[in-house]
Coordinates of C-alpha atoms and ligand atoms in Angstrom, one line a residue:
M1 CA -7.5 -23.2 13.5
V2 CA -5.5 -24.3 16.1
E3 CA -6.1 -22.1 18.9
S4 CA -2.9 -22.2 20.7
E5 CA -0.5 -20.9 17.9
E6 CA -0.5 -17.3 17.3
V7 CA -3.4 -16.7 14.3
R8 CA -2.5 -13.5 12.5
V9 CA -5.0 -13.1 9.4
L10 CA -4.2 -9.9 7.2
Y11 CA -7.0 -8.6 4.8
L12 CA -6.3 -6.4 1.6
S13 CA -8.6 -4.4 0.0
A14 CA -8.0 -3.3 -3.3
S15 CA -10.3 0.5 -2.2
G16 CA -10.8 2.9 1.0
Q17 CA -14.5 3.6 -0.4
L18 CA -17.4 2.6 1.1
G19 CA -19.1 0.3 -1.9
G20 CA -20.3 -2.5 -1.1
A21 CA -17.8 -5.0 -1.1
E22 CA -15.8 -3.2 1.6
T23 CA -19.7 -2.1 4.0
S24 CA -19.3 -6.3 3.5
L25 CA -16.0 -6.2 5.1
I26 CA -16.4 -4.1 7.6
E27 CA -19.3 -6.6 8.5
L28 CA -17.0 -9.5 8.2
L29 CA -14.0 -8.1 10.8
R30 CA -16.1 -7.3 13.1
A31 CA -17.5 -10.3 12.9
V32 CA -14.4 -12.3 13.0
R33 CA -12.9 -9.9 15.3
T34 CA -16.1 -10.8 18.1
A35 CA -15.6 -14.4 17.7
R36 CA -11.3 -14.4 17.7
P37 CA -10.5 -11.3 19.9
G38 CA -7.1 -12.9 19.9
W39 CA -6.2 -12.7 16.9
T40 CA -4.1 -10.6 15.1
M41 CA -5.5 -8.9 12.6
Q42 CA -4.3 -6.3 9.9
L43 CA -5.9 -4.4 7.1
I44 CA -3.7 -3.2 4.2
L45 CA -5.5 -1.0 1.3
G46 CA -4.9 0.0 -2.2
A47 CA -6.6 3.7 -1.3
D48 CA -7.0 5.8 1.8
G49 CA -10.5 6.4 2.3
P50 CA -13.6 6.3 5.3
L51 CA -13.1 2.2 5.3
R52 CA -9.1 2.8 7.1
T53 CA -11.2 4.7 10.1
Q54 CA -14.2 2.8 10.1
V55 CA -12.0 -0.7 10.4
E56 CA -9.6 0.9 13.1
G57 CA -12.8 1.7 15.0
L58 CA -13.3 -2.2 15.4
G59 CA -9.9 -2.0 16.7
V60 CA -8.0 -4.0 13.5
A61 CA -4.7 -2.3 12.5
T62 CA -4.4 -0.7 8.9
R63 CA -2.0 0.4 6.1
V64 CA -1.9 1.4 3.2
V65 CA 0.1 1.0 0.5
E66 CA -1.0 3.1 -2.4
F67 CA -1.6 1.9 -5.3
P68 CA 0.0 4.3 -8.4
A69 CA -2.6 6.3 -10.1
H70 CA -2.3 4.2 -13.5
L71 CA -2.9 1.3 -11.7
A72 CA -6.2 2.7 -9.6
K73 CA -7.8 3.9 -13.1
T74 CA -7.5 0.6 -14.9
G75 CA -10.0 -1.9 -15.0
D76 CA -12.2 -3.8 -17.8
S77 CA -14.6 -1.1 -18.2
G78 CA -13.2 1.8 -20.4
L79 CA -9.8 -0.2 -21.7
G80 CA -11.8 -2.0 -24.9
G81 CA -9.3 -2.6 -27.6
S82 CA -9.1 0.8 -28.3
L83 CA -5.1 1.7 -28.5
N84 CA -6.0 4.4 -25.6
G85 CA -7.2 1.5 -23.6
L86 CA -4.4 -0.2 -24.4
C87 CA -1.9 2.0 -23.2
R88 CA -3.5 2.0 -20.1
A89 CA -3.3 -1.2 -20.1
G90 CA 0.8 -1.0 -20.5
S91 CA 1.1 1.9 -17.5
A92 CA -1.0 -0.2 -15.3
V93 CA 1.0 -2.7 -15.7
L94 CA 4.3 -1.1 -15.5
A95 CA 3.0 0.6 -12.2
A96 CA 2.3 -3.1 -11.3
V97 CA 5.8 -3.9 -11.1
G98 CA 6.4 -0.7 -8.8
Y99 CA 3.4 -1.7 -6.3
R100 CA 4.6 -5.3 -6.2
T101 CA 7.6 -4.7 -4.4
A102 CA 6.1 -2.5 -1.9
L103 CA 3.4 -5.0 -1.2
R104 CA 5.5 -7.9 -1.0
K105 CA 7.2 -5.8 2.0
A106 CA 4.7 -4.8 3.4
V107 CA 3.1 -8.7 3.6
A108 CA 6.0 -10.2 4.7
E109 CA 6.5 -7.3 7.3
F110 CA 3.4 -8.8 9.0
Q111 CA 3.9 -13.0 8.5
P112 CA 0.7 -13.6 8.1
S113 CA -1.0 -17.2 8.6
L114 CA -3.5 -16.4 6.1
I115 CA -4.2 -13.7 3.5
H116 CA -7.8 -12.0 2.6
A117 CA -7.9 -10.3 -0.1
T118 CA -11.1 -8.4 -1.9
G119 CA -11.1 -6.8 -4.8
F120 CA -10.1 -8.5 -8.4
K121 CA -7.0 -6.4 -8.5
M122 CA -5.9 -6.9 -5.2
Q123 CA -6.5 -10.4 -5.4
I124 CA -4.0 -11.3 -8.6
L125 CA -1.2 -8.8 -6.6
A126 CA -1.5 -11.0 -3.5
A127 CA -1.2 -13.9 -5.8
R128 CA 2.0 -12.2 -6.5
C129 CA 3.2 -11.0 -3.2
N130 CA 2.3 -13.6 -1.0
A131 CA 6.0 -14.9 -0.4
T132 CA 5.0 -16.0 2.7
R133 CA 3.3 -18.8 0.6
A134 CA 0.7 -17.9 3.9
P135 CA -3.0 -19.8 2.5
L136 CA -4.8 -17.3 0.1
I137 CA -8.3 -16.7 0.5
W138 CA -10.0 -14.6 -2.3
H139 CA -13.0 -12.9 -1.7
I140 CA -15.0 -12.8 -4.4
H141 CA -17.8 -9.6 -4.4
D142 CA -18.8 -10.1 -8.7
Y143 CA -18.8 -11.9 -11.8
V144 CA -15.9 -11.9 -13.6
G145 CA -16.8 -14.0 -16.1
R146 CA -18.2 -10.7 -18.5
R147 CA -14.5 -9.2 -18.1
R148 CA -12.4 -9.8 -20.6
L149 CA -9.2 -8.4 -18.7
M150 CA -9.6 -9.9 -15.3
S151 CA -11.4 -12.9 -16.1
K152 CA -7.7 -14.1 -18.0
L153 CA -5.7 -12.9 -15.1
M154 CA -7.6 -14.5 -12.0
R155 CA -7.6 -18.0 -14.5
W156 CA -3.6 -17.5 -14.6
H157 CA -3.7 -16.4 -10.7
A158 CA -6.1 -19.1 -9.6
G159 CA -3.2 -21.4 -8.7
S160 CA -1.6 -19.5 -5.5
C161 CA -5.5 -19.2 -4.3
S162 CA -6.4 -21.7 -1.8
L163 CA -10.2 -21.1 -1.1
A164 CA -12.6 -19.0 -3.0
I165 CA -15.5 -17.1 -1.0
V166 CA -18.0 -15.7 -3.2
N167 CA -21.0 -13.7 -2.0
S168 CA -23.8 -15.9 -3.3
R169 CA -24.3 -19.1 -5.3
S170 CA -25.2 -17.2 -8.7
V171 CA -21.5 -15.4 -8.7
E172 CA -19.8 -19.5 -7.6
E173 CA -21.4 -20.5 -10.7
D174 CA -19.9 -17.7 -12.2
F175 CA -16.5 -18.6 -10.8
Q176 CA -16.2 -21.8 -11.1
R177 CA -16.4 -21.6 -15.0
T178 CA -13.4 -18.8 -14.5
C179 CA -11.5 -20.9 -12.5
P180 CA -12.2 -24.5 -12.1
G181 CA -11.1 -26.5 -9.7
L182 CA -10.6 -23.9 -7.2
A183 CA -12.8 -24.9 -4.2
T184 CA -15.3 -22.6 -3.7
R185 CA -17.6 -21.6 -0.9
T186 CA -20.5 -19.4 -0.8
I187 CA -21.1 -17.4 2.1
Y188 CA -23.8 -14.4 2.3
N189 CA -22.7 -11.4 3.1
A190 CA -24.2 -9.7 6.9
I191 CA -25.2 -6.7 8.2
D192 CA -25.4 -4.9 11.7
L193 CA -28.7 -5.2 12.0
D194 CA -29.2 -3.3 15.0
R195 CA -28.2 -0.4 13.0
F196 CA -30.3 -1.2 9.6
S197 CA -33.4 -1.5 11.9
P198 CA -36.7 -0.1 11.3
A199 CA -36.2 2.2 14.9
G200 CA -33.8 5.0 14.4
P201 CA -32.8 8.9 13.3
A202 CA -34.5 9.6 9.6
A203 CA -32.5 12.0 7.5
D204 CA -33.9 14.9 5.9
L205 CA -33.2 14.0 2.4
D206 CA -35.0 17.0 1.0
A207 CA -32.4 18.7 2.9
L208 CA -30.0 16.8 1.6
A209 CA -31.1 17.3 -2.2
G210 CA -31.5 20.8 -1.5
M211 CA -35.0 20.4 -2.4
P212 CA -38.5 22.0 -0.9
A213 CA -39.7 19.9 2.2
G214 CA -42.4 17.8 0.2
A215 CA -45.8 16.8 1.7
G216 CA -47.6 14.2 1.0
V217 CA -45.3 12.7 -1.0
V218 CA -43.8 8.9 -1.4
R219 CA -40.3 9.1 -1.0
V220 CA -38.4 6.4 -3.2
G221 CA -34.5 5.9 -3.9
L222 CA -31.8 4.0 -5.4
L223 CA -28.9 4.0 -2.6
G224 CA -25.6 2.8 -4.4
T225 CA -22.6 4.4 -6.2
Y226 CA -22.6 5.3 -9.9
A227 CA -21.6 2.6 -11.2
R228 CA -23.3 2.4 -15.2
W229 CA -24.7 -0.6 -14.6
K230 CA -26.8 0.2 -11.1
G231 CA -29.5 1.3 -13.3
H232 CA -29.9 5.1 -12.6
L233 CA -31.2 6.1 -16.0
V234 CA -33.6 2.8 -15.7
F235 CA -35.0 4.1 -12.4
L236 CA -35.3 7.7 -14.4
R237 CA -37.5 6.2 -16.9
A238 CA -39.7 4.8 -15.1
L239 CA -40.1 7.0 -12.2
M240 CA -41.5 9.5 -15.0
R241 CA -43.7 6.9 -16.5
A242 CA -44.8 6.0 -12.7
R243 CA -46.1 9.7 -12.1
Q244 CA -48.6 9.5 -14.5
A245 CA -50.6 7.3 -12.3
A246 CA -49.2 8.3 -9.1
P247 CA -48.1 11.8 -8.9
Q248 CA -47.1 11.6 -5.2
L249 CA -43.9 9.6 -6.3
R250 CA -40.5 11.7 -5.3
G251 CA -37.8 10.0 -6.4
Y252 CA -33.8 10.2 -4.9
I253 CA -30.5 9.3 -6.4
I254 CA -28.4 9.0 -3.2
G255 CA -24.7 8.0 -3.7
G256 CA -21.8 9.0 -5.6
P257 CA -19.0 8.2 -8.3
I258 CA -16.4 6.9 -5.4
Y259 CA -14.8 4.3 -7.5
Q260 CA -11.3 5.4 -9.1
T261 CA -11.8 2.5 -12.7
A262 CA -12.1 5.0 -15.4
G263 CA -15.1 5.2 -17.8
S264 CA -17.2 2.6 -15.3
Q265 CA -19.5 5.3 -13.4
F266 CA -21.9 8.1 -14.4
S267 CA -20.8 11.6 -14.1
L268 CA -23.4 13.6 -11.5
E269 CA -23.8 16.6 -15.0
E270 CA -25.0 12.8 -16.4
L271 CA -27.6 12.1 -14.1
S272 CA -29.2 15.5 -14.0
A273 CA -29.1 16.8 -17.3
H274 CA -31.1 12.7 -17.8
A275 CA -33.4 14.1 -15.4
T276 CA -34.0 17.1 -16.8
E277 CA -34.5 15.8 -20.2
L278 CA -37.6 13.3 -18.7
G279 CA -39.0 16.4 -17.2
L280 CA -38.7 15.1 -13.9
T281 CA -36.9 18.5 -12.5
G282 CA -38.4 18.9 -9.0
H283 CA -39.1 15.6 -8.6
V284 CA -35.9 13.9 -8.5
G285 CA -33.0 15.0 -5.9
F286 CA -29.2 14.1 -5.7
V287 CA -28.2 13.1 -2.5
P288 CA -24.1 12.7 -2.2
F289 CA -22.9 9.7 -0.7
Q290 CA -24.0 9.7 3.3
A291 CA -21.2 7.2 4.8
N292 CA -24.0 5.6 7.5
A293 CA -26.8 4.5 5.1
A294 CA -29.6 3.6 7.6
P295 CA -31.2 7.1 8.6
V296 CA -31.3 7.9 4.4
I297 CA -32.9 4.5 3.6
R298 CA -35.2 4.7 6.8
A299 CA -36.4 8.6 5.8
L300 CA -37.8 6.5 2.0
D301 CA -41.0 4.9 1.7
A302 CA -39.1 2.1 -0.9
V303 CA -36.1 0.9 -1.4
V304 CA -35.6 0.6 -5.3
H305 CA -32.2 -1.9 -6.8
A306 CA -32.2 -1.5 -10.4
S307 CA -29.2 -3.1 -11.6
T308 CA -29.4 -3.3 -15.2
E309 CA -26.8 -6.3 -15.0
P310 CA -27.5 -9.6 -12.4
E311 CA -26.9 -8.2 -8.7
P312 CA -23.9 -10.4 -6.9
F313 CA -26.0 -10.1 -3.9
G314 CA -26.9 -6.3 -3.0
M315 CA -26.4 -5.0 -0.1
V316 CA -28.9 -2.4 -0.2
I317 CA -31.5 -4.6 -0.8
V318 CA -31.2 -6.4 2.7
E319 CA -30.2 -3.0 4.3
G320 CA -33.3 -2.2 3.2
M321 CA -35.4 -5.1 3.9
A322 CA -33.4 -5.1 7.4
C323 CA -35.2 -1.3 8.4
G324 CA -38.3 -2.6 7.2
K325 CA -38.9 -0.6 4.0
A326 CA -40.9 -2.0 0.8
V327 CA -37.9 -3.1 -1.6
I328 CA -38.4 -3.3 -5.3
A329 CA -35.2 -5.1 -6.4
S330 CA -34.3 -5.9 -10.0
L331 CA -34.7 -9.8 -10.2
A332 CA -31.6 -11.7 -11.2
G333 CA -27.8 -12.8 -10.1
G334 CA -27.5 -13.0 -6.3
A335 CA -30.8 -11.0 -5.9
K336 CA -33.1 -13.6 -6.5
E337 CA -31.9 -15.8 -3.8
I338 CA -32.8 -12.7 -1.5
A339 CA -35.9 -10.9 -3.2
Q340 CA -39.2 -13.7 -3.1
P341 CA -41.1 -11.4 -4.9
G342 CA -44.4 -10.6 -3.3
V343 CA -43.4 -12.2 -0.7
N344 CA -40.5 -9.9 1.1
A345 CA -40.1 -7.7 -1.9
L346 CA -41.5 -6.1 -5.2
T347 CA -39.8 -7.1 -8.7
H348 CA -39.1 -6.3 -12.0
T349 CA -36.5 -7.1 -15.0
P350 CA -33.6 -6.1 -15.0
G351 CA -33.3 -3.1 -17.3
D352 CA -36.9 -2.8 -17.8
A353 CA -38.1 0.9 -17.1
E354 CA -41.9 -0.3 -17.9
S355 CA -41.9 -3.1 -15.4
L356 CA -40.1 -0.8 -12.5
A357 CA -42.5 1.7 -12.8
D358 CA -44.8 -0.9 -12.2
A359 CA -44.1 -1.7 -9.3
L360 CA -43.3 1.7 -8.6
V361 CA -47.3 2.6 -8.9
K362 CA -48.0 -0.5 -7.0
A363 CA -45.8 0.8 -3.9
A364 CA -47.1 4.2 -4.2
L365 CA -51.0 3.4 -4.1
D366 CA -50.6 0.6 -1.3
P367 CA -49.1 2.0 2.0
A368 CA -50.4 -1.1 3.6
G369 CA -48.7 -3.3 1.1
R370 CA -45.4 -1.2 1.7
T371 CA -45.9 -1.8 5.2
A372 CA -46.3 -6.0 5.2
L373 CA -43.2 -6.0 2.7
G374 CA -41.6 -4.3 5.5
T375 CA -42.1 -6.8 7.9
A376 CA -41.6 -9.6 5.8
G377 CA -38.7 -7.7 5.0
R378 CA -37.2 -7.7 8.1
A379 CA -37.6 -11.3 8.6
R380 CA -35.7 -12.1 5.7
A381 CA -33.0 -10.1 7.0
E382 CA -32.8 -11.8 10.1
A383 CA -32.6 -14.9 8.7
L384 CA -29.8 -14.2 6.1
C385 CA -27.5 -11.3 7.6
R386 CA -26.5 -12.2 10.9
T387 CA -22.7 -11.3 11.8
E388 CA -23.2 -14.4 14.2
R389 CA -23.6 -16.5 11.1
L390 CA -21.5 -15.1 9.5
G391 CA -17.9 -15.0 12.2
G392 CA -18.8 -19.1 12.2
E393 CA -19.1 -19.4 8.7
V394 CA -15.5 -17.2 7.7
I395 CA -13.7 -19.1 10.5
D396 CA -14.9 -22.4 9.4
A397 CA -13.4 -21.2 5.5
Y398 CA -10.0 -20.7 7.4
R399 CA -9.9 -23.8 9.0
L400 CA -10.6 -25.4 5.4
S401 CA -8.3 -23.6 3.7
R402 CA -5.4 -24.7 5.7
F403 CA -6.1 -28.4 4.8
Q404 CA -6.8 -26.9 0.9
P405 CA -3.1 -26.4 -0.8
P406 CA -2.8 -23.7 -3.6
Y407 CA -4.6 -26.3 -6.4
R408 CA -1.1 -26.1 -9.2
P409 CA 1.6 -24.5 -8.4
H410 CA 1.5 -20.6 -9.5
E411 CA 5.3 -21.6 -11.1
D412 CA 3.3 -24.0 -13.3
V413 CA 1.0 -21.2 -14.4
S414 CA 2.1 -19.5 -17.9
S415 CA 1.6 -15.8 -18.6
P416 CA 1.2 -13.8 -21.0
A417 CA 4.7 -12.7 -21.8
G418 CA 5.8 -9.5 -19.7
L419 CA 2.2 -9.1 -18.6
V420 CA 2.2 -10.3 -15.5
S421 CA 5.3 -11.3 -14.6
Ligands
GLC1 C1 -20.4 -5.9 -4.8 C2 -21.2 -6.7 -5.9 C3 -22.7 -6.0 -4.6 C4 -22.4 -7.0 -3.5 C5 -21.4 -6.4 -2.3 C6 -21.0 -6.9 -1.2 O1 -20.1 -4.6 -4.6 O2 -21.6 -5.6 -6.8 O3 -23.7 -6.8 -5.3 O4 -23.6 -6.9 -2.1 O5 -19.9 -6.9 -3.4 O6 -20.8 -8.5 -1.8

């Protein structure tokens, strides 16, 4: 970018919560802020939440333009083809129409030289609210190909976008199938390697879970949102199996149903009922969502990632590695680009409780092996996830997007009657 002109970057996030896409956005903002302190940056959020305060702490201005409830709750999960689903989709469309006026106004007021949008709903809205015609970058964090509604909407709006940043090669492949023609760049997320480090305070997980302090237990934990595909049930089943060979294992489920999309997440009641059914009472603790994940990770002996579908990237995998912990990862998607089986992670087949149980037993019975994996994991995180690398790559993508006009004019793209007009 020409450094003499004022650069105004507008970030748009659908959610104000702290899931993976949002924590990675914080690090991205930190990276850009550090590399270009003179730029004016603003984040517009579709919902208020802890993301806003963290971003303000970086000196980035924020503004909430709140999604109406119908819009916030709508996504592919739970829509299905049912009458109920169709009614929900209809209400969301109506809600989106009103919302667009508010968002268009907020965008115009900021006068961006570039827009960087995360979250599918926000990305579609950004395409329709960009009256200033600033280059629009979509930052894609999830597979869109398998989402029937979203993939259609993304394809219809891709024409307004200059570039898509994707969080792994695996997501890039999927995205290119959905939106062929739109330029893409794979940029791996970064994490704060000083905060996510082996040294530092550790949380008292037993107290947080309301359990008696465990002596001599091996603590294994699944951290994340309660999204159904994150593999909580597989983890619980695997834990039950693994405890037959390694009764010292104690499991923790850390997180909560933090997103608003209807039907996409487990509830705490569902998960704890399942744990009870499996005879895991007293052997698994539920720790509510923790904004500061590093002390929680440091309290574990192994970090479990159990997604039943390919993981687009897997923040928790690199966070666990950076803290020098043994990581057990479900080997598919972007996670496969990070975790190297037996070198810096134990791995298992997505959705397969038996193979996860084997990895849990291995981790439980081999403390020296855990330490070796942790050391190799820290090196892997340092190689992949430096904030300086992220800053350079993102600024490079911004530069590229300025020379990359939208690949076909938005007006030429037909959309199904009334759905998104
Ligand atoms: C989304 C993806 C997750 C990724 C995160 C950050 O939450 O599902 O895999 O780690 O974004 O890119």
